[in-house]
Short mmCIF file of C-alpha atoms and ligand atoms in Angstrom, two decimals:
data_model
loop_
_atom_site.label_atom_id
_atom_site.label_comp_id
_atom_site.label_asym_id
_atom_site.label_seq_id
_atom_site.Cartn_x
_atom_site.Cartn_y
_atom_site.Cartn_z
CA UNK A 136 244.95 195.48 41.40
CA UNK A 137 241.76 196.02 43.39
CA UNK A 138 243.11 199.32 44.75
CA UNK A 139 243.93 200.51 41.22
CA UNK A 140 240.43 199.72 40.00
CA UNK A 141 238.84 201.45 42.95
CA UNK A 142 240.96 204.59 42.52
CA UNK A 143 240.18 204.65 38.80
CA UNK A 144 236.48 204.50 39.61
CA UNK A 145 236.80 207.38 42.09
CA UNK A 146 238.76 209.37 39.53
CA UNK A 147 236.10 209.01 36.87
CA UNK A 148 233.34 209.85 39.36
CA UNK A 149 235.12 213.10 40.19
CA UNK A 150 235.53 214.00 36.51
CA UNK A 151 231.89 213.09 35.91
CA UNK A 152 230.69 215.32 38.74
CA UNK A 153 232.76 218.29 37.56
CA UNK A 154 231.46 217.75 34.03
CA UNK A 155 227.85 217.60 35.22
CA UNK A 156 228.09 220.61 37.50
CA UNK A 157 230.01 222.81 35.06
CA UNK A 158 228.36 221.63 31.85
CA UNK A 159 231.78 221.82 30.14
CA UNK A 160 233.64 219.41 27.88
CA UNK A 161 236.77 219.17 29.98
CA UNK A 162 238.77 217.15 27.49
CA UNK A 163 238.73 219.98 24.97
CA UNK A 164 241.37 221.84 26.96
CA UNK A 165 244.75 221.51 25.22
CA UNK A 166 246.76 223.61 27.66
CA UNK A 167 247.28 226.70 25.55
CA UNK A 168 247.50 228.80 28.73
CA UNK A 169 245.42 231.75 27.48
CA UNK A 170 243.14 231.49 30.50
CA UNK A 171 246.05 231.85 32.92
CA UNK A 172 247.68 234.63 30.91
CA UNK A 173 244.58 236.81 31.31
CA UNK A 174 243.52 235.84 34.82
CA UNK A 175 243.69 238.86 37.17
CA UNK A 176 244.07 236.56 40.19
CA UNK A 177 246.83 234.33 38.82
CA UNK A 178 249.61 236.08 40.77
CA UNK A 179 247.96 235.05 44.03
CA UNK A 180 247.11 231.49 42.94
CA UNK A 181 249.28 228.54 43.88
CA UNK A 182 248.26 226.68 40.73
CA UNK A 183 247.24 228.46 37.55
CA UNK A 184 243.80 228.12 35.91
CA UNK A 185 245.18 226.00 33.03
CA UNK A 186 246.86 223.75 35.62
CA UNK A 187 243.54 223.40 37.42
CA UNK A 188 242.06 222.22 34.13
CA UNK A 189 244.81 219.63 33.69
CA UNK A 190 244.38 218.32 37.24
CA UNK A 191 240.64 218.02 36.65
CA UNK A 192 241.22 216.11 33.40
CA UNK A 193 243.49 213.72 35.29
CA UNK A 194 240.96 213.36 38.09
CA UNK A 195 243.41 214.56 40.75
CA UNK A 196 240.76 215.79 43.17
CA UNK A 197 243.05 215.90 46.19
CA UNK A 198 245.60 218.13 44.48
CA UNK A 199 242.87 220.61 43.59
CA UNK A 200 241.25 220.37 47.02
CA UNK A 201 244.53 221.33 48.68
CA UNK A 202 244.96 224.39 46.50
CA UNK A 203 243.61 227.88 47.09
CA UNK A 204 243.27 228.71 43.40
CA UNK A 205 239.60 227.84 43.03
CA UNK A 206 238.75 229.94 46.10
CA UNK A 207 240.66 232.95 44.82
CA UNK A 208 238.90 232.84 41.46
CA UNK A 209 236.82 236.01 41.24
CA UNK A 210 234.45 234.62 38.58
CA UNK A 211 235.41 237.51 36.33
CA UNK A 212 234.96 235.37 33.16
CA UNK A 213 238.16 236.61 31.51
CA UNK A 214 239.33 233.01 31.04
CA UNK A 215 235.96 232.09 29.60
CA UNK A 216 236.16 234.92 27.06
CA UNK A 217 239.73 234.00 26.05
CA UNK A 218 239.48 230.23 25.73
CA UNK A 219 239.89 229.18 22.07
CA UNK A 220 238.01 225.96 22.80
CA UNK A 221 234.98 227.71 24.25
CA UNK A 222 235.45 226.25 27.72
CA UNK A 223 233.73 228.22 30.48
CA UNK A 224 236.51 227.82 33.02
CA UNK A 225 234.74 230.10 35.50
CA UNK A 226 232.00 227.44 35.66
CA UNK A 227 234.59 224.73 36.20
CA UNK A 228 236.00 226.74 39.12
CA UNK A 229 232.49 227.14 40.53
CA UNK A 230 231.86 223.41 40.17
CA UNK A 231 235.07 222.65 42.08
CA UNK A 232 234.05 224.98 44.91
CA UNK A 233 230.60 223.41 45.04
CA UNK A 234 232.03 219.91 45.31
CA UNK A 235 233.92 220.93 48.45
CA UNK A 236 231.03 222.87 49.97
CA UNK A 237 228.67 219.96 49.36
CA UNK A 238 230.81 217.95 51.75
CA UNK A 239 229.83 220.54 54.36
CA UNK A 240 233.35 221.88 54.47
CA UNK A 241 233.84 225.59 54.88
CA UNK A 242 236.82 227.26 53.27
CA UNK A 243 236.50 230.12 55.73
CA UNK A 244 235.24 229.55 59.27
CA UNK A 245 233.11 232.61 60.17
CA UNK A 246 233.38 231.96 63.92
CA UNK A 247 237.17 232.04 63.69
CA UNK A 248 237.43 235.42 62.02
CA UNK A 249 239.06 237.98 64.34
CA UNK A 250 236.69 240.65 65.67
CA UNK A 251 238.90 243.37 64.22
CA UNK A 252 238.57 241.83 60.75
CA UNK A 253 234.80 241.63 61.06
CA UNK A 254 234.67 245.25 62.24
CA UNK A 255 236.93 246.42 59.41
CA UNK A 256 235.18 244.66 56.53
CA UNK A 257 232.06 246.10 54.91
CA UNK A 258 229.00 243.93 55.64
CA UNK A 259 228.40 243.34 51.96
CA UNK A 260 231.91 241.89 51.62
CA UNK A 261 231.29 239.54 54.55
CA UNK A 262 227.95 238.36 53.17
CA UNK A 263 229.30 237.77 49.70
CA UNK A 264 232.44 236.08 51.08
CA UNK A 265 230.42 233.73 53.27
CA UNK A 266 228.11 232.87 50.37
CA UNK A 267 231.09 231.87 48.29
CA UNK A 268 233.31 230.27 50.92
CA UNK A 269 231.00 228.48 53.34
CA UNK A 270 228.70 225.49 52.93
S1 LIG B 467 237.05 233.61 36.21
FE1 LIG B 467 238.52 233.06 37.82
S2 LIG B 467 240.07 231.79 36.79
FE2 LIG B 467 238.91 232.86 35.21
S3 LIG B 467 240.12 234.70 34.78
FE3 LIG B 467 238.57 235.26 36.30
S4 LIG B 467 239.57 234.98 38.30
FE4 LIG B 467 240.82 233.88 36.75
S1 LIG B 468 242.30 228.81 27.49
FE1 LIG B 468 240.95 227.00 27.33
S2 LIG B 468 242.12 225.50 26.13
FE2 LIG B 468 243.57 227.06 26.81
S3 LIG B 468 244.43 226.22 28.73
FE3 LIG B 468 242.69 227.53 29.28
S4 LIG B 468 240.90 226.19 29.41
FE4 LIG B 468 242.54 225.08 28.28
#
């Protein structure tokens, strides 16, 4: 019983943090799927944007943390423009990335990038990638 209470508390803290950081009313999402249908990155994502929303609503932080979807999000705002409930999903994605980075976890480790990759990529791509993917 104590474990259940403690996990419920953690779950609500996660939902609260995402709500605060994104400024969105997460419970408004009713899984229409319009965000995923228009997302230009959905083919590369392991879970779709609407599924990210559902996992957030359920407070399943670990399932989201193990996915690459939030890191592949290009912040293009297509989902935001299409959502019939006015949810800015791009901001939810950003909030989820921030929660990981605030734990001082990098999604990409700059020191582990192969020299050839660094040489091949334009500097602006590296800078913008590191800003998004490192803490
Ligand atoms: S902002 Fe992210 S999740 Fe939304 S449509 Fe663009 S790439 Fe997809
Ligand atoms: S478009 Fe909006 S309401 Fe529909 S699934 Fe996406 S976030 Fe939820």
